[in-house]
Coordinates of C-alpha atoms and ligand atoms in Angstrom, one line a residue:
Chain A
M18 CA -34.5 -100.9 99.4
C19 CA -31.5 -99.0 99.8
F20 CA -30.3 -100.0 96.3
K21 CA -33.8 -99.1 94.8
N22 CA -33.5 -95.5 96.7
R23 CA -30.1 -95.0 95.1
R24 CA -31.3 -96.0 91.7
M25 CA -34.2 -93.4 91.9
F26 CA -32.1 -90.6 92.8
L27 CA -29.9 -91.4 90.0
V28 CA -32.8 -91.2 87.8
R29 CA -33.7 -87.9 89.1
I30 CA -30.6 -86.6 88.6
G31 CA -30.3 -87.9 85.3
G32 CA -33.8 -86.4 84.9
L33 CA -32.8 -83.1 86.1
F34 CA -29.8 -83.2 83.8
L35 CA -31.5 -84.0 80.6
A36 CA -33.8 -81.0 81.4
F37 CA -30.9 -78.8 81.8
L38 CA -29.5 -79.7 78.4
S39 CA -32.9 -79.3 76.6
A40 CA -33.1 -75.9 78.2
I41 CA -29.7 -74.9 77.1
G42 CA -30.8 -76.4 73.4
N43 CA -33.8 -74.4 73.6
V44 CA -32.1 -71.0 74.6
T45 CA -29.5 -71.4 71.8
M46 CA -32.0 -72.2 69.3
F47 CA -34.1 -69.2 70.3
S48 CA -31.4 -66.6 70.2
V49 CA -30.0 -68.0 66.8
N50 CA -33.3 -68.2 65.6
S51 CA -33.9 -64.1 66.4
I52 CA -30.5 -63.3 65.5
V53 CA -30.6 -64.9 61.9
S54 CA -34.2 -63.3 61.5
G55 CA -33.1 -60.0 62.6
I56 CA -30.1 -59.1 60.4
M57 CA -32.0 -60.2 57.3
P58 CA -34.1 -57.4 55.6
P59 CA -36.1 -55.7 56.0
Y60 CA -35.3 -53.9 59.3
Y61 CA -38.1 -52.6 61.7
L62 CA -36.5 -49.5 62.4
K63 CA -39.2 -48.2 64.5
Q64 CA -39.3 -51.2 67.0
I65 CA -35.9 -50.9 67.4
V66 CA -35.8 -47.0 68.5
Q67 CA -38.5 -47.7 70.5
Q68 CA -36.8 -50.5 72.2
A69 CA -33.5 -48.0 72.2
I70 CA -35.8 -45.3 74.2
Q71 CA -36.9 -47.8 76.6
I72 CA -34.0 -49.6 77.7
G73 CA -31.9 -46.3 77.2
Y74 CA -33.7 -43.2 78.6
F75 CA -36.4 -44.8 80.7
S76 CA -33.7 -46.7 82.8
L77 CA -31.5 -44.1 83.7
P78 CA -33.2 -42.7 86.8
V79 CA -33.2 -46.1 88.4
V80 CA -29.5 -47.2 87.4
G81 CA -28.3 -43.3 88.4
M82 CA -30.0 -43.5 91.6
T83 CA -28.6 -46.9 92.8
A84 CA -25.1 -45.7 91.4
L85 CA -25.0 -42.9 93.9
F86 CA -26.2 -44.6 96.6
A87 CA -23.5 -47.2 96.3
G88 CA -21.2 -45.1 95.5
M89 CA -21.4 -42.9 98.9
A90 CA -22.0 -46.2 100.8
M91 CA -18.7 -47.7 99.4
T92 CA -17.1 -44.6 100.6
L93 CA -18.1 -44.6 104.1
Q94 CA -17.4 -48.0 104.4
C95 CA -14.0 -47.8 103.1
F96 CA -13.2 -44.9 105.4
S97 CA -14.2 -46.8 108.3
G98 CA -11.6 -49.5 107.5
F99 CA -8.9 -47.7 106.0
S100 CA -8.5 -45.1 108.4
E101 CA -7.5 -47.7 111.2
L102 CA -4.5 -48.4 108.7
T103 CA -4.2 -44.6 107.8
A104 CA -4.5 -45.3 104.1
E105 CA -7.2 -42.9 103.5
N106 CA -5.6 -41.8 100.3
A107 CA -6.4 -45.3 98.7
I108 CA -10.1 -44.8 99.1
P109 CA -10.8 -42.7 95.7
S110 CA -8.9 -45.4 93.7
V111 CA -10.4 -48.2 95.3
V112 CA -14.3 -46.9 94.9
M113 CA -13.0 -46.1 91.0
V114 CA -12.0 -49.7 90.7
A115 CA -14.8 -51.2 92.7
M116 CA -17.4 -49.0 90.6
T117 CA -16.3 -49.5 87.5
R118 CA -14.9 -53.3 87.3
E119 CA -17.6 -54.5 89.6
L120 CA -20.6 -52.5 91.2
G121 CA -21.2 -50.3 87.9
P122 CA -21.8 -53.3 85.4
V123 CA -23.4 -55.6 88.1
L124 CA -25.7 -53.0 89.7
T125 CA -27.0 -51.8 86.6
A126 CA -27.6 -55.1 85.1
L127 CA -29.4 -56.0 88.2
M128 CA -31.5 -53.2 88.1
V129 CA -32.2 -53.7 84.4
A130 CA -33.3 -57.3 84.8
G131 CA -35.7 -55.9 87.6
R132 CA -37.3 -53.4 85.3
L133 CA -36.6 -54.3 81.8
G134 CA -36.3 -58.1 81.8
A135 CA -39.8 -58.2 83.6
S136 CA -41.4 -55.9 81.7
M137 CA -40.1 -57.7 78.3
T138 CA -41.6 -61.2 79.7
A139 CA -44.9 -59.6 80.7
E140 CA -45.5 -58.0 77.5
I141 CA -44.4 -60.7 75.4
G142 CA -46.1 -63.2 77.5
T143 CA -49.1 -61.3 77.7
M144 CA -49.0 -61.3 73.4
R145 CA -48.5 -64.9 73.6
V146 CA -51.3 -65.7 75.8
T147 CA -53.8 -63.6 74.4
E148 CA -52.7 -65.1 70.7
Q149 CA -51.1 -61.8 69.4
I150 CA -48.1 -63.5 68.5
D151 CA -50.3 -66.0 66.7
A152 CA -51.7 -63.0 64.9
L153 CA -48.3 -61.5 64.0
T154 CA -47.8 -64.9 62.0
T155 CA -51.0 -64.9 60.1
L156 CA -50.0 -61.3 59.0
S157 CA -46.9 -62.8 57.7
V158 CA -44.4 -61.1 60.5
N159 CA -42.1 -62.8 61.8
S160 CA -42.5 -62.9 65.6
Y161 CA -38.5 -63.3 66.3
K162 CA -37.5 -60.5 64.1
Y163 CA -40.3 -58.3 65.2
L164 CA -40.3 -58.8 68.9
V165 CA -37.3 -60.4 70.2
F166 CA -34.4 -59.3 67.6
P167 CA -35.3 -55.1 68.4
R168 CA -34.9 -55.8 72.5
I169 CA -31.9 -58.1 72.3
L170 CA -30.0 -55.9 69.8
T171 CA -30.5 -52.4 71.8
G172 CA -30.1 -54.3 75.2
T173 CA -26.4 -55.6 74.0
I174 CA -25.7 -52.2 72.6
L175 CA -27.1 -50.0 75.3
L176 CA -26.0 -51.6 78.8
P177 CA -22.8 -50.4 78.3
F178 CA -24.0 -46.9 78.0
L179 CA -26.0 -47.4 81.2
V180 CA -22.9 -49.1 82.7
F181 CA -20.7 -46.3 81.9
I182 CA -23.3 -43.5 83.4
D183 CA -23.4 -45.8 86.5
D184 CA -19.6 -45.4 86.7
V185 CA -19.5 -41.7 86.5
I186 CA -22.3 -41.3 89.0
G187 CA -20.9 -43.8 91.4
I188 CA -17.5 -42.3 91.5
L189 CA -19.6 -38.9 92.0
G190 CA -21.3 -40.1 94.9
G191 CA -18.3 -41.2 96.4
Y192 CA -16.4 -37.6 95.7
I193 CA -19.8 -36.1 97.3
V194 CA -19.4 -38.3 100.6
G195 CA -15.4 -38.0 100.5
V196 CA -15.2 -34.1 100.1
Y197 CA -18.4 -32.6 102.1
Y198 CA -18.6 -35.5 104.6
L199 CA -15.2 -36.8 105.3
N200 CA -13.5 -33.5 104.6
F201 CA -11.1 -34.6 101.9
N202 CA -9.4 -32.5 99.9
A203 CA -11.3 -31.9 96.5
A204 CA -8.3 -31.4 94.2
N205 CA -6.7 -34.4 96.2
Y206 CA -9.6 -36.6 96.0
I207 CA -10.2 -36.2 92.2
H208 CA -6.2 -36.5 91.7
N209 CA -6.2 -39.7 93.6
T210 CA -9.4 -40.9 91.6
F211 CA -7.8 -40.7 88.4
A212 CA -4.1 -41.2 89.1
S213 CA -4.5 -45.1 89.2
M214 CA -7.1 -45.3 86.7
K215 CA -6.5 -47.8 84.1
M216 CA -8.5 -47.7 80.8
W217 CA -9.3 -51.6 81.0
D218 CA -10.8 -51.0 84.5
V219 CA -13.6 -49.2 82.6
G220 CA -13.5 -51.2 79.3
S221 CA -13.9 -54.5 81.1
G222 CA -16.9 -53.2 82.8
L223 CA -18.5 -52.1 79.5
I224 CA -17.8 -55.6 78.1
K225 CA -19.6 -57.3 81.1
G226 CA -22.3 -54.8 80.6
A227 CA -22.8 -56.0 77.0
V228 CA -22.9 -59.6 77.8
F229 CA -25.4 -59.0 80.9
G230 CA -27.3 -56.7 78.4
F231 CA -27.7 -59.7 76.0
W232 CA -28.8 -62.0 78.5
I233 CA -31.2 -60.1 80.2
C234 CA -33.1 -59.4 76.9
L235 CA -32.7 -62.8 75.8
M236 CA -34.2 -64.3 78.9
G237 CA -37.1 -61.5 78.9
C238 CA -37.9 -62.5 75.7
Y239 CA -37.5 -66.5 76.0
H240 CA -39.7 -66.7 78.8
G241 CA -42.5 -64.3 77.8
Y242 CA -42.5 -65.8 74.3
F243 CA -42.8 -69.5 75.5
S244 CA -45.4 -68.3 78.6
K245 CA -48.6 -70.3 78.8
G246 CA -51.7 -70.6 81.1
G247 CA -53.3 -67.0 81.3
A248 CA -52.5 -64.2 83.6
E249 CA -50.8 -66.7 86.2
G250 CA -48.6 -68.2 83.5
V251 CA -47.4 -64.8 82.9
G252 CA -46.5 -64.0 86.3
R253 CA -44.7 -67.2 86.7
S254 CA -42.8 -66.7 83.4
T255 CA -42.0 -63.2 84.7
T256 CA -40.3 -64.4 87.9
N257 CA -38.5 -67.0 85.9
S258 CA -37.1 -64.2 83.9
V259 CA -35.7 -62.0 86.7
V260 CA -34.5 -64.8 88.7
S261 CA -32.4 -66.8 85.8
S262 CA -31.1 -63.1 84.7
S263 CA -29.9 -61.8 88.4
I264 CA -28.5 -65.6 89.0
M265 CA -26.9 -65.7 85.6
I266 CA -25.5 -62.2 86.0
L267 CA -23.6 -63.1 89.1
L268 CA -22.3 -66.3 87.7
L269 CA -21.3 -64.5 84.5
D270 CA -19.6 -61.6 86.4
C271 CA -17.4 -64.3 88.2
V272 CA -16.8 -66.3 85.1
L273 CA -15.8 -62.9 83.2
T274 CA -13.7 -61.7 85.8
F275 CA -11.5 -64.7 85.5
V276 CA -11.5 -64.5 81.8
L277 CA -10.9 -60.7 81.6
F278 CA -8.3 -60.3 84.2
Chain Q
M283 CA -61.5 -80.2 41.9
D284 CA -60.3 -77.0 42.8
Y285 CA -59.5 -76.9 47.0
V286 CA -58.2 -74.0 48.6
I287 CA -58.3 -75.8 51.8
R288 CA -57.8 -79.4 52.1
V289 CA -57.4 -81.2 55.3
E290 CA -56.6 -85.3 55.8
N291 CA -56.9 -87.0 58.5
L292 CA -55.4 -84.5 61.0
K293 CA -54.6 -85.2 64.8
K294 CA -54.0 -83.4 67.6
S295 CA -53.7 -83.9 71.1
F296 CA -52.5 -82.0 74.3
G297 CA -50.8 -84.4 76.9
S298 CA -53.3 -87.4 76.8
R299 CA -56.3 -85.5 76.1
I300 CA -57.4 -86.1 72.3
V301 CA -58.8 -83.0 70.5
L302 CA -58.6 -83.7 66.7
D303 CA -58.8 -87.4 66.2
G304 CA -58.3 -87.4 62.3
I305 CA -60.3 -84.6 60.8
S306 CA -60.8 -84.6 56.9
L307 CA -62.4 -81.6 55.1
N308 CA -62.2 -79.5 52.2
V309 CA -63.1 -76.3 51.4
K310 CA -63.9 -75.4 47.6
R311 CA -62.6 -72.3 45.8
R312 CA -65.4 -69.6 46.6
E313 CA -67.1 -71.8 49.1
S314 CA -68.3 -70.7 52.5
Y315 CA -67.8 -73.8 55.1
V316 CA -68.6 -73.6 58.5
V317 CA -67.5 -75.6 61.2
I318 CA -70.0 -76.2 64.0
G319 CA -69.8 -78.3 67.1
G320 CA -69.8 -77.8 71.1
S321 CA -68.1 -75.6 73.1
G322 CA -64.5 -77.2 73.8
S323 CA -64.8 -79.7 70.7
G324 CA -61.8 -78.7 69.1
K325 CA -63.0 -76.0 66.5
S326 CA -60.2 -73.4 67.5
V327 CA -57.7 -75.8 67.4
L328 CA -58.6 -77.2 64.3
V329 CA -58.1 -73.5 62.5
K330 CA -54.8 -73.1 64.4
C331 CA -53.8 -76.4 63.2
I332 CA -54.6 -75.8 59.6
L333 CA -52.7 -72.3 59.9
G334 CA -49.6 -74.0 61.4
L335 CA -50.0 -71.9 64.7
V336 CA -50.4 -75.4 66.3
K337 CA -48.1 -78.4 65.4
P338 CA -50.7 -81.3 64.7
K339 CA -49.5 -84.8 65.6
S340 CA -50.2 -86.3 62.2
G341 CA -52.1 -85.4 59.0
T342 CA -51.6 -83.3 55.8
V343 CA -53.0 -79.7 55.3
E344 CA -52.9 -77.6 52.2
I345 CA -53.7 -74.1 51.6
N346 CA -54.1 -73.2 48.0
G347 CA -52.4 -76.3 47.1
Q348 CA -49.3 -75.7 49.2
N349 CA -48.5 -78.6 51.8
M350 CA -48.3 -76.3 54.8
M351 CA -46.2 -79.3 56.6
H352 CA -43.4 -79.0 54.4
L353 CA -42.6 -75.5 53.6
P354 CA -40.0 -73.5 54.5
Q355 CA -40.5 -70.5 56.8
R356 CA -40.6 -68.0 54.0
A357 CA -42.7 -69.9 52.0
I358 CA -45.4 -70.4 54.8
F359 CA -45.4 -66.5 55.2
Q360 CA -46.1 -66.3 51.4
T361 CA -49.0 -68.6 51.9
L362 CA -50.3 -66.7 55.0
L363 CA -50.0 -63.3 53.2
K364 CA -53.6 -64.5 51.3
C365 CA -55.1 -65.7 54.4
G366 CA -57.0 -63.4 56.6
V367 CA -57.7 -64.7 60.1
L368 CA -59.9 -63.6 62.7
F369 CA -59.1 -65.2 66.2
Q370 CA -61.7 -65.9 68.8
G371 CA -60.5 -63.4 71.0
G372 CA -59.6 -60.8 68.4
A373 CA -56.3 -61.1 69.4
L374 CA -55.6 -57.3 68.7
F375 CA -52.1 -55.4 69.4
D376 CA -52.9 -53.7 72.1
S377 CA -49.7 -51.7 71.9
L378 CA -51.1 -50.3 68.8
N379 CA -54.4 -48.4 68.0
V380 CA -57.1 -49.2 65.8
I381 CA -55.8 -47.8 62.4
E382 CA -52.1 -49.4 63.2
N383 CA -53.7 -52.3 63.8
I384 CA -55.9 -52.6 60.7
S385 CA -53.1 -51.5 58.5
F386 CA -50.5 -53.5 60.1
G387 CA -50.5 -56.6 57.5
L388 CA -50.6 -54.1 54.9
I389 CA -47.7 -52.2 56.0
Y390 CA -45.5 -55.0 57.2
G391 CA -46.7 -58.2 55.0
Y392 CA -47.2 -56.0 51.8
G393 CA -44.9 -53.3 52.1
K394 CA -47.4 -50.7 51.5
S395 CA -46.5 -46.8 52.1
I396 CA -48.4 -45.7 55.6
K397 CA -50.8 -43.2 53.9
E398 CA -51.8 -46.0 51.3
A399 CA -52.1 -48.5 54.2
Y400 CA -54.3 -46.0 56.3
R401 CA -56.7 -44.9 53.6
I402 CA -57.5 -48.6 52.9
A403 CA -57.6 -49.5 56.7
M404 CA -60.2 -46.4 57.1
E405 CA -62.4 -48.0 54.2
K406 CA -62.3 -51.5 56.0
L407 CA -63.3 -49.7 59.2
E408 CA -66.4 -48.5 57.6
L409 CA -67.2 -52.1 56.3
V410 CA -67.3 -53.2 59.3
D411 CA -69.5 -50.4 60.4
L412 CA -67.6 -48.5 62.7
G413 CA -66.8 -44.7 62.5
V414 CA -63.5 -43.0 61.7
E415 CA -63.8 -41.5 65.4
I416 CA -62.3 -44.6 67.1
A417 CA -59.3 -44.9 64.4
K418 CA -57.2 -43.3 67.1
A419 CA -58.5 -45.3 70.2
Y420 CA -56.2 -48.2 71.8
P421 CA -57.7 -51.7 72.1
A422 CA -58.3 -51.3 75.5
E423 CA -60.6 -48.4 75.3
L424 CA -63.1 -50.7 73.0
S425 CA -66.0 -52.5 73.8
G426 CA -66.1 -56.4 73.1
G427 CA -68.1 -56.0 70.1
M428 CA -65.8 -53.0 68.6
K429 CA -62.9 -55.3 69.1
K430 CA -64.3 -58.1 67.3
R431 CA -65.2 -55.6 64.3
V432 CA -61.5 -54.1 64.5
A433 CA -59.9 -57.7 64.6
L434 CA -62.4 -58.7 61.3
A435 CA -61.6 -55.5 59.7
R436 CA -57.8 -56.6 60.2
A437 CA -58.3 -59.8 58.7
I438 CA -60.0 -58.7 55.5
A439 CA -57.6 -55.6 55.2
T440 CA -55.2 -57.4 53.1
D441 CA -58.2 -58.7 50.7
P442 CA -57.0 -62.2 51.2
D443 CA -58.2 -65.4 49.0
V444 CA -59.1 -67.4 52.0
I445 CA -60.4 -66.2 55.4
F446 CA -60.4 -68.0 58.8
F447 CA -63.1 -66.6 60.8
D448 CA -63.5 -68.1 64.6
E449 CA -66.9 -66.8 65.8
P450 CA -67.3 -63.8 64.0
T451 CA -70.8 -62.8 65.4
T452 CA -70.4 -63.9 69.0
G453 CA -70.8 -61.2 71.4
L454 CA -72.4 -58.5 69.0
D455 CA -75.8 -57.5 69.1
P456 CA -78.4 -58.6 66.6
V457 CA -78.4 -55.9 64.2
T458 CA -74.5 -55.4 63.9
S459 CA -74.4 -59.5 63.7
G460 CA -76.7 -59.1 60.8
T461 CA -74.2 -56.3 59.3
I462 CA -71.5 -58.8 60.0
N463 CA -73.1 -61.6 58.4
E464 CA -74.0 -59.4 55.0
L465 CA -70.4 -58.7 55.0
I466 CA -69.1 -62.2 55.2
V467 CA -71.8 -62.9 52.4
K468 CA -70.4 -60.1 50.2
C469 CA -67.0 -61.8 50.7
T470 CA -67.9 -65.1 49.5
K471 CA -70.5 -64.5 47.1
E472 CA -69.5 -61.1 45.4
I473 CA -65.8 -60.6 45.7
G474 CA -65.4 -64.7 45.7
I475 CA -63.4 -65.3 48.7
S476 CA -63.4 -68.5 50.0
A477 CA -64.0 -68.8 53.7
L478 CA -63.8 -71.4 56.9
S479 CA -65.7 -70.2 59.8
I480 CA -66.7 -71.3 63.0
T481 CA -70.1 -70.3 64.6
H482 CA -72.3 -71.0 67.5
D483 CA -74.8 -68.5 66.1
I484 CA -77.5 -70.7 64.3
K485 CA -79.1 -67.4 62.6
S486 CA -75.8 -66.7 61.4
L487 CA -74.9 -70.2 60.1
K488 CA -77.6 -70.2 58.1
R489 CA -77.1 -67.0 56.4
I490 CA -73.3 -67.4 55.6
S491 CA -72.7 -71.0 54.9
D492 CA -72.6 -73.2 51.8
R493 CA -71.3 -76.2 53.4
I494 CA -71.2 -77.1 57.1
G495 CA -69.4 -79.8 58.9
F496 CA -70.2 -80.7 62.6
L497 CA -67.2 -81.3 64.7
Y498 CA -67.5 -84.2 67.8
K499 CA -65.4 -85.9 69.7
G500 CA -62.6 -84.8 67.2
K501 CA -64.4 -85.8 64.1
I502 CA -66.5 -84.4 61.3
I503 CA -69.1 -86.7 61.8
W504 CA -71.7 -84.9 59.9
E505 CA -71.3 -82.7 56.6
G506 CA -74.0 -81.0 54.3
T507 CA -75.5 -78.0 53.1
N508 CA -77.8 -75.6 54.9
S509 CA -81.2 -77.0 53.7
E510 CA -79.9 -80.5 54.5
L511 CA -78.9 -79.2 58.1
T512 CA -82.7 -78.4 58.5
T513 CA -84.2 -81.5 57.2
T514 CA -81.5 -84.0 58.6
D515 CA -82.9 -86.4 61.3
N516 CA -79.5 -86.8 62.7
P517 CA -80.2 -86.7 66.4
Y518 CA -77.0 -84.7 67.4
I519 CA -77.6 -82.0 64.6
R520 CA -81.2 -81.9 65.9
Q521 CA -80.2 -81.1 69.5
F522 CA -77.5 -78.6 68.4
V523 CA -79.8 -76.8 66.1
D524 CA -82.9 -76.8 68.1
G525 CA -80.9 -76.5 71.2
T526 CA -82.9 -78.6 73.9
P527 CA -81.2 -80.1 76.8
N528 CA -82.5 -83.8 76.3
G529 CA -80.6 -85.7 73.5
P530 CA -77.2 -87.6 72.5
F531 CA -74.9 -84.7 73.7
S532 CA -76.3 -85.0 77.1
H533 CA -75.0 -88.6 77.7
Ligands
ATP140 N1 -52.7 -75.1 74.1 C1 -53.5 -75.5 74.9 N2 -53.1 -76.5 75.7 C2 -53.8 -77.6 76.2 N3 -55.1 -77.7 76.1 C3 -55.7 -77.1 74.9 C4 -54.8 -75.6 74.7 N4 -55.8 -75.0 73.6 C5 -57.0 -75.9 73.4 N5 -56.8 -76.8 74.2 C6 -58.0 -78.1 74.8 O1 -58.3 -78.5 73.4 C7 -59.7 -78.5 73.5 C8 -60.8 -77.8 72.3 O2 -60.2 -76.1 72.3 P1 -60.8 -75.1 71.3 O3 -60.4 -73.9 72.0 O4 -60.5 -75.7 70.0 O5 -62.4 -75.7 71.5 P2 -63.7 -74.8 70.9 O6 -64.2 -75.7 69.9 O7 -63.1 -73.8 70.1 O8 -64.6 -74.3 71.8 P3 -65.3 -72.7 72.1 O9 -66.5 -73.1 71.3 O10 -65.7 -72.7 73.4 O11 -64.4 -72.0 71.4 C9 -60.2 -77.7 74.8 O12 -60.7 -78.8 75.6 C10 -59.2 -77.0 75.3 O13 -58.9 -77.4 77.0
MG141 MG1 -63.0 -71.8 70.0

């Protein structure tokens, strides 16, 4: 009895492991297909520009807002801790480092995953279940090239820009709280922010941004592309897309931090 | 014999449910072949298998002499360039307006200029009896019948050699149905396009078909011409054509 249970357990684990491997294989094939078909001419510039506007421009309000509040909260938190050690002068540079290395890329990526990853999956998934992707094929258009590649390309290129804007606004939020609420001297605050700043703080965050952008758009497209089962199926894919993006963002963040520092 | 579509022993199942169980059919050049059969008998799946949109389990499919099973991607797109497809649900791109939908294949498939493509698209819009005023409308703003006709216009926009029509007249009023039937007849008889269509509409069937195949339980169990359809004493055909509730279908 015990033996049998243990065997069943191993079978389950094995099954899960195999499913995991095949998912990795599928995602890899999917991204290779998209990139290979995308880099061959002709180029669908209109598609790329449309996606660039979606990703770059329409994400700004959400990204900016979260950055502002995160920067403000961060400064307040630091103050309550640092003032006990009379280390208030370290606050500007701590906020700067935290924003550029961690909060900027991760917050931006999470917001974009919720906003864009979800809408990509819903849009492509709907196209799948209403046979629009089949229609693309019968009109001799490669759906990887037309739908997937423009999204992945613009996501990878534009997310670092969003991260940079996020950094700037986050630090600004810290400045506002620091100077107007906690009564820091403005010139001192600015000086302390940039005194210990290294290019690599910002640069590493931008690299993270590019990796996250690629992953969010890949997941958004992948889950949409293989949607099935009508509106309910598209809903399920959308959830999967956001969840798998978000988890991987945090996991990748951890891995990248190890690699980059 | 010059066959445009050749299907041999095509099999397809979803999980344990067998949908196509060894289909063989041939469509000759300039012929209009119509597949009929009960709802859920696998007609749409058959067309999708032929076009390579659904991967069959086994069997051979040739379009214009090209074996669709063993072609590289690029060659499949080349073959599909010569095919016009009307999906049962229309499958219009809902992010594009009517004129962009119709001209899509001309622009992306054939690389025509936008101006030229729009001019052709306008002509096709007229062919399916729709006014130019809906050219800028989006699919969501159209009625079901209008969508179907726009989808039909998109299918014939590139002047294909072979057309696949999945229920072209379903959801249309009798007058528009008649117009569409005439359009299909014009395509096949005058222009010489070969057609593989699916229909439930007996009136349309009699107007547009040269040859008919009856799909039942995954096989083509009867094949014949229009006149044979009216004279046959095959009980399945009789019940299907007459639409009587009692017969072999009911069991
Ligand atoms: N993607 C799919 N996954 C699972 N089963 C499917 C799928 N597509 C079709 N089927 C099944 O295959 C069978 C045939 O479907 P198909 O759409 O070809 O019917 P049909 O003959 O076109 O019917 P109708 O006249 O109502 O359009 C149905 O029982 C359907 O449930
Ligand atoms: Mg059907």
